Amino acid sequence: MQLESMYQEIILDHYRNPHHKGLREPYEAEVHHVNPTCGDEVTLRVHLEGVGDDAVIADVSYDAMGCSISQASASVMSDLVIGKSVKEAMVIQDEFLELMQSRGQGEPDEDVLEDAVAFAGVSKYPARVKCALLAWMAWKDATARALGEAS
Amino acid sequence: MQLESMYQEIILDHYRNPHHKGLREPYEAEVHHVNPTCGDEVTLRVHLEGVGDDAVIADVSYDAMGCSISQASASVMSDLVIGKSVKEAMVIQDEFLELMQSRGQGEPDEDVLEDAVAFAGVSKYPARVKCALLAWMAWKDATARALGEAS
Amino acid sequence: MTLLPEEIKKDFPLLSRTVRGGRPLVYLDSGATSQKPVRVLDAEREFYERHNAAVHRGAHLLAEEATDAFESARSTVASFIGAAPGEIVFTKNATEAINLVAYSLSNAATAGPEAERFKVGPGDEIVVSEMEHHANLVPWQQLCRRTGATLRWFGLTDDGRLDLDDLDELVNERTRLVALTHQSNVLGTIPPIEPIAARARQVGALVLLDAAQSVPHQPVDVTALDVDFLAFSGHKMLGPSGVGVLWGRRELLEAMPPFLTGGSMIEVVRMEGSTFLPPPQRFEAGVPMTAQAVGLAAACDYLTELGMDKVHAHEEALTAYALERLGDIPGVRIIGPTTTEARGGAVSFVVDDLHPHDVGQVLDELGVAVRVGHHCAWPICRRYGIPATTRASFYVYNTLADVDALAEGVRHAQKFFGTV
Amino acid sequence: MTLLPEEIKKDFPLLSRTVRGGRPLVYLDSGATSQKPVRVLDAEREFYERHNAAVHRGAHLLAEEATDAFESARSTVASFIGAAPGEIVFTKNATEAINLVAYSLSNAATAGPEAERFKVGPGDEIVVSEMEHHANLVPWQQLCRRTGATLRWFGLTDDGRLDLDDLDELVNERTRLVALTHQSNVLGTIPPIEPIAARARQVGALVLLDAAQSVPHQPVDVTALDVDFLAFSGHKMLGPSGVGVLWGRRELLEAMPPFLTGGSMIEVVRMEGSTFLPPPQRFEAGVPMTAQAVGLAAACDYLTELGMDKVHAHEEALTAYALERLGDIPGVRIIGPTTTEARGGAVSFVVDDLHPHDVGQVLDELGVAVRVGHHCAWPICRRYGIPATTRASFYVYNTLADVDALAEGVRHAQKFFGTV
Ligand SMILES: Cc1ncc(COP(=O)(O)O)c(C=O)c1O
Ligand SMILES: Cc1ncc(COP(=O)(O)O)c(C=O)c1O
């Protein structure tokens, strides 16, 4: 059974007990993203401290509706990026994106991705890759907007 | 060779020496018909004497551009209908239409169709049936209009 | 069962394949697209290998044969729904068929006096329902945007039926067209067309049915339905992809302005302007989906031989069984009617504490192909306050054992995620 | 010859059939539609028998495979013309592709600020030419009718070329779009795109090429052509019927309002209104012609293996020979360029005192399939004062012997009708 390789315990844990969930103040940017094929939605806020690439991600808060993969991914993502500089977080995002596009062939760097390595199995299922990326894309969009407003 | 069955001598004669060709006065109705697939055109006038079905077709005159089949058909048609009553001519038209739709299976009545029996071979070629019918349809249309105006 | 699905399955090469590590395929996604019998594939291939040519454009033998094949496909499709061949317009799918009507209405504004009766503008209303597929909703939203007309809609009752309480108010003197699904692809619901069509007649509104899910699954006769337009797709009724149908009442098609323009739909072309052929050619610009029309006719023949009454009865039996088996599972809730009355074989459901994507994933792993999401009818999800559903949909080749596999798969998903 | 047409013919089942009492078929009507190699038919069938499902709509294995097949077909087609996959929109034929752009321009009027730059209205001009196929003429006539814009056109020189004398006057500050054939289906002419596109750039006009006859017959690279849109059909390039392509520059597609609307092209749908996906999905409403896109990709692969340079050289050789053989016949006049310079392989001609229909009939009787009539480009006939032409058009499977059969057939027709 391949199910276990997709739904690793880490993913199910984050799904059942999502971290950083709920919309909080303060924030510089809020975005709403949807997955048009299934209707999954996320509203996500970013709060930065500092300017430009060196700004620190002080908080990521979100409200999300969706499957286990999209929920767990939002939780893992916020764990990973909160406290990092935008520059560092973008590296993680790139690495995660690459893993998701690897069609099961990726060799994730656990030092960079931490819990997010658990999503390696998802990359074998093209239709679910969008679920795993939903919150990441929302975060990237919100961060770009927050930086745009700061400049 | 099947060509001879389509291009009977009668047809080629009418093609080379079309009867009643040229636009003449007087007339009660003039129509312009085209064959949209090949661009063949006919402008046709009808001159009736009398009213209703019993009116006599005093003249059919036309100007036509097109292939041997459409030219010969216009010539044969005008030969056949001029001098007949509208009622009689409609019977001939029906008979001709039926022959053309017979896909080579029709048994034309030579007493009714006279020279037009020569078109039996054309009915085997669906793309050419429209050529053979062009002038007939124009005549029918013009006659209906002429009667409409008379009433 | 009325049909012998085990026998029928043998006609469908794809259904014998295995998935996900050798599991037999249980295909329960015919609502999205159906599989194709060998006969349909052979008909297309035979056309390409023997008769392929551009239709209505040539005088040589192949062109004659291709034109004959295409026009005889039109006749077959026409008979299948009790229509005349001249009322059948081939499109690429149901979506194009519906857009064709919507654009004809806005094109009427600049199409001259003949098209006057189709003109739509501010103050006019178009009526749809909350259970429409996006294909029968967005084109009307866009028509309203282009013309300034207003979109209104029937709501839904809690048990998945059209709410007709407001019928007389909703469909009124301002209504120009009522566009309704003939069978919901999510709820399975078959709305009562008669009272709606009667009311539309009363106020002089046109009626268009989205028959994408009805023509494949129930006997449909356009002379019995008192409506004006019907749209459906070939790929949902055992036919090829790339072909759909618009049926329209002859006198309407005669008066409607063209939509797509180009070759084969013109009468006379001058640089300064053009005139157009009568229907159906007026609406079929360009070289058409010839082989696909031929394939669709073969699909109609196949279904006719099975008998559409039997097809419907077969699906009713499967639906009844599915409603029962799924209904027995604690935590499963059917979205849509829970009996087979006025209902087709699309069965949507939600599972407590489980997202449809996750249910679908477990089923897929077990070889059971269902669809998850909003099924291109997002407003239904909003209406019932759910993010999405899992949908099983049946066809001639499905068996009771397929339904068992579905129910067992749902239980397995519950166990896997520990929700029971 | 550059290609080995006798070998190639073996890949095309239809070409081995006989016609009219056992005569071998000489197919010289590829300009209308091409025949299909076994590989294309197999690719379609393999898709139906193994991977058929609705694309972009499902999460099960078949849906994944079908989506992969469809998107990889998009990549193949994109490479074939040097484009990015995201710039390729699948349509049902070239005609729909051109209509898509024409309707996007009129839809811009009500589509919000993003689409502002596409708005067309009174005072604006659209420029075409007198050698356009109806598919690249009537949609622009209709656009002008919908919006009040003015249609203008390039005339033709006596030897079948575009008359560019008025270029700077015709394409001016009022010009919004220039829509031109990239290779005439009647005259064979390949117009000089460069100066026209340069002038269009200068005045800020868009350029659309009707590439229905160029992409199948010559190497086409959209990065080399400085244009905005390209439209072509699968069925003319060895692919299935029912699939065509619109290529558009990404930034334009991004800003263009949708045309056909429905499922798979939406982002969010509410009863009150909807938002749309980025291109290419925005322009692909409904279940697409999936198997046909897969077949078209197989056709691209086949042509790529032959080499488009060689395809072009092969046709040039056939055209040169045809111009020579036909030119030798007293009473035959070529309509279009009489040399192979800037010219493709559509050879139209008239025969003194013989109507094209009659020439075509004799040729058909001899097994030679050509097209007769106005070839969906009626204004060309008016321009040259002729009712119609006979047209031979060549492709990869044609031989010099096919040209001989044509020339002999024309002589036979002259003899039969006694005109020589
Ligand atoms: C030059 C040209 N443009 C456009 C078309 C239209 O192509 P289709 O009928 O496949 O849409 C054709 C072929 O008919 C053509 O030859
Ligand atoms: C009810 C309904 N209407 C319309 C459509 C649209 O059909 P297509 O995508 O084939 O155009 C579908 C299927 O997707 C449907 O289920």
Short mmCIF file of N, CA and C and ligand atoms in Angstrom, two decimals, chain C residues 30-33 91-99 131-136 180-186 209-214 231-236 242-244 371 375-377 391, chain D residues 54 57 261-264 284-288, ligand 2:
data_model
loop_
_atom_site.label_atom_id
_atom_site.label_comp_id
_atom_site.label_asym_id
_atom_site.label_seq_id
_atom_site.Cartn_x
_atom_site.Cartn_y
_atom_site.Cartn_z
N SER C 30 -17.85 8.20 -14.86
CA SER C 30 -18.45 8.41 -16.18
C SER C 30 -19.16 9.74 -16.28
N GLY C 31 -19.49 10.33 -15.16
CA GLY C 31 -20.08 11.67 -15.18
C GLY C 31 -19.10 12.69 -15.73
N ALA C 32 -17.81 12.46 -15.51
CA ALA C 32 -16.78 13.35 -16.07
C ALA C 32 -16.57 13.01 -17.53
N THR C 33 -16.28 11.75 -17.81
CA THR C 33 -16.24 11.30 -19.20
C THR C 33 -16.42 9.79 -19.19
N THR C 91 -20.86 20.69 -32.45
CA THR C 91 -19.94 21.61 -31.80
C THR C 91 -18.79 20.78 -31.23
N LYS C 92 -17.86 21.41 -30.53
CA LYS C 92 -16.77 20.60 -29.97
C LYS C 92 -17.16 19.94 -28.65
N ASN C 93 -18.08 20.56 -27.93
CA ASN C 93 -18.57 19.96 -26.68
C ASN C 93 -19.86 20.69 -26.27
N ALA C 94 -20.45 20.26 -25.17
CA ALA C 94 -21.68 20.91 -24.70
C ALA C 94 -21.41 22.37 -24.38
N THR C 95 -20.23 22.63 -23.85
CA THR C 95 -19.86 23.99 -23.48
C THR C 95 -19.95 24.94 -24.68
N GLU C 96 -19.39 24.52 -25.81
CA GLU C 96 -19.48 25.37 -27.00
C GLU C 96 -20.94 25.53 -27.42
N ALA C 97 -21.72 24.46 -27.31
CA ALA C 97 -23.12 24.52 -27.73
C ALA C 97 -23.87 25.60 -26.94
N ILE C 98 -23.62 25.65 -25.63
CA ILE C 98 -24.30 26.64 -24.79
C ILE C 98 -23.77 28.05 -25.10
N ASN C 99 -22.46 28.17 -25.27
CA ASN C 99 -21.88 29.46 -25.64
C ASN C 99 -22.42 29.97 -26.97
N MET C 131 -27.95 24.89 -9.26
CA MET C 131 -27.30 23.58 -9.46
C MET C 131 -26.67 23.45 -10.84
N GLU C 132 -26.47 24.57 -11.52
CA GLU C 132 -25.90 24.47 -12.86
C GLU C 132 -24.41 24.13 -12.83
N HIS C 133 -24.01 23.35 -13.81
CA HIS C 133 -22.60 23.17 -14.15
C HIS C 133 -22.08 24.53 -14.62
N HIS C 134 -20.81 24.80 -14.37
CA HIS C 134 -20.26 26.10 -14.81
C HIS C 134 -20.53 26.36 -16.29
N ALA C 135 -20.61 25.29 -17.08
CA ALA C 135 -20.86 25.44 -18.51
C ALA C 135 -22.23 26.05 -18.79
N ASN C 136 -23.16 25.91 -17.86
CA ASN C 136 -24.48 26.49 -18.06
C ASN C 136 -24.73 27.64 -17.07
N LEU C 180 -31.43 25.62 -17.96
CA LEU C 180 -31.53 24.70 -16.83
C LEU C 180 -30.84 23.38 -17.11
N THR C 181 -30.31 22.79 -16.07
CA THR C 181 -29.76 21.45 -16.24
C THR C 181 -30.91 20.45 -16.36
N HIS C 182 -30.72 19.46 -17.20
CA HIS C 182 -31.73 18.42 -17.37
C HIS C 182 -31.45 17.24 -16.43
N GLN C 183 -30.28 17.23 -15.85
CA GLN C 183 -29.90 16.22 -14.85
C GLN C 183 -28.62 16.72 -14.21
N SER C 184 -28.67 16.92 -12.91
CA SER C 184 -27.50 17.51 -12.24
C SER C 184 -26.33 16.54 -12.20
N ASN C 185 -25.15 17.05 -12.55
CA ASN C 185 -23.96 16.19 -12.54
C ASN C 185 -23.42 15.98 -11.13
N VAL C 186 -23.95 16.72 -10.15
CA VAL C 186 -23.46 16.57 -8.78
C VAL C 186 -24.52 15.87 -7.91
N LEU C 209 -32.01 23.50 -22.34
CA LEU C 209 -31.65 22.47 -21.36
C LEU C 209 -30.21 22.05 -21.55
N ASP C 210 -29.48 22.02 -20.45
CA ASP C 210 -28.15 21.44 -20.45
C ASP C 210 -28.34 19.94 -20.27
N ALA C 211 -28.26 19.23 -21.39
CA ALA C 211 -28.58 17.80 -21.40
C ALA C 211 -27.31 16.94 -21.38
N ALA C 212 -26.20 17.53 -20.93
CA ALA C 212 -24.93 16.80 -20.93
C ALA C 212 -25.02 15.52 -20.10
N GLN C 213 -25.86 15.54 -19.04
CA GLN C 213 -25.98 14.35 -18.19
C GLN C 213 -27.30 13.61 -18.42
N SER C 214 -28.18 14.13 -19.27
CA SER C 214 -29.45 13.42 -19.47
C SER C 214 -29.40 12.56 -20.73
N ALA C 231 -28.32 20.97 -25.23
CA ALA C 231 -26.88 20.88 -25.48
C ALA C 231 -26.32 19.63 -24.81
N PHE C 232 -25.49 18.88 -25.53
CA PHE C 232 -24.83 17.74 -24.88
C PHE C 232 -23.50 17.42 -25.56
N SER C 233 -22.74 16.54 -24.91
CA SER C 233 -21.38 16.20 -25.35
C SER C 233 -21.29 14.74 -25.77
N GLY C 234 -20.49 14.47 -26.78
CA GLY C 234 -20.30 13.08 -27.20
C GLY C 234 -19.50 12.24 -26.22
N HIS C 235 -18.50 12.86 -25.57
CA HIS C 235 -17.57 12.07 -24.77
C HIS C 235 -18.21 11.49 -23.51
N LYS C 236 -19.37 11.99 -23.12
CA LYS C 236 -20.05 11.46 -21.93
C LYS C 236 -21.02 10.35 -22.30
N GLY C 242 -14.09 15.76 -28.27
CA GLY C 242 -14.01 16.72 -29.38
C GLY C 242 -15.28 16.89 -30.18
N VAL C 243 -16.39 16.31 -29.73
CA VAL C 243 -17.64 16.53 -30.45
C VAL C 243 -18.79 16.70 -29.46
N GLY C 244 -19.62 17.69 -29.72
CA GLY C 244 -20.81 17.95 -28.92
C GLY C 244 -21.94 18.33 -29.85
N ARG C 371 -14.64 11.04 -8.67
CA ARG C 371 -14.19 12.42 -8.78
C ARG C 371 -14.41 13.14 -7.46
N HIS C 375 -16.77 19.66 -8.85
CA HIS C 375 -17.38 19.11 -10.06
C HIS C 375 -17.89 20.18 -11.00
N CYS C 376 -17.17 21.28 -11.10
CA CYS C 376 -17.60 22.36 -12.01
C CYS C 376 -19.00 22.84 -11.69
N ALA C 377 -19.38 22.80 -10.42
CA ALA C 377 -20.69 23.33 -10.03
C ALA C 377 -20.52 23.87 -8.62
N ARG C 391 -17.75 12.11 -5.58
CA ARG C 391 -18.86 11.72 -6.44
C ARG C 391 -18.57 10.42 -7.18
N ALA D 54 -11.23 12.54 -18.04
CA ALA D 54 -11.37 13.99 -18.19
C ALA D 54 -10.12 14.65 -17.63
N ARG D 57 -9.38 17.54 -14.17
CA ARG D 57 -10.58 17.53 -13.35
C ARG D 57 -10.59 16.42 -12.33
N THR D 261 -16.78 30.18 -22.29
CA THR D 261 -16.66 30.06 -20.84
C THR D 261 -17.38 28.81 -20.35
N GLY D 262 -16.97 28.32 -19.18
CA GLY D 262 -17.57 27.10 -18.62
C GLY D 262 -16.58 26.45 -17.67
N GLY D 263 -16.59 25.12 -17.63
CA GLY D 263 -15.71 24.39 -16.73
C GLY D 263 -14.25 24.50 -17.14
N SER D 264 -13.35 24.29 -16.17
CA SER D 264 -11.90 24.19 -16.39
C SER D 264 -11.23 25.48 -16.81
N GLU D 284 -9.75 27.46 -22.73
CA GLU D 284 -10.11 26.07 -23.04
C GLU D 284 -11.27 25.61 -22.17
N ALA D 285 -12.44 26.14 -22.42
CA ALA D 285 -13.61 25.80 -21.62
C ALA D 285 -14.14 24.41 -21.98
N GLY D 286 -14.51 23.65 -20.95
CA GLY D 286 -15.13 22.35 -21.18
C GLY D 286 -14.10 21.25 -21.34
N VAL D 287 -14.60 20.02 -21.42
CA VAL D 287 -13.70 18.89 -21.65
C VAL D 287 -13.14 19.06 -23.05
N PRO D 288 -11.81 19.07 -23.19
CA PRO D 288 -11.20 19.38 -24.49
C PRO D 288 -11.13 18.17 -25.41
C1 LIG E 2 -24.28 18.97 -16.41
C2 LIG E 2 -23.12 19.28 -17.29
N1 LIG E 2 -23.21 20.30 -18.15
C3 LIG E 2 -22.22 20.63 -18.99
C4 LIG E 2 -21.05 19.92 -19.00
C5 LIG E 2 -19.97 20.36 -19.92
O1 LIG E 2 -19.64 19.37 -20.85
P1 LIG E 2 -18.31 19.53 -21.70
O2 LIG E 2 -17.20 19.77 -20.73
O3 LIG E 2 -18.18 18.27 -22.44
O4 LIG E 2 -18.53 20.72 -22.59
C6 LIG E 2 -20.90 18.83 -18.12
C7 LIG E 2 -19.68 18.01 -18.05
O5 LIG E 2 -18.59 18.44 -17.78
C8 LIG E 2 -21.96 18.50 -17.25
O6 LIG E 2 -21.87 17.49 -16.39
#
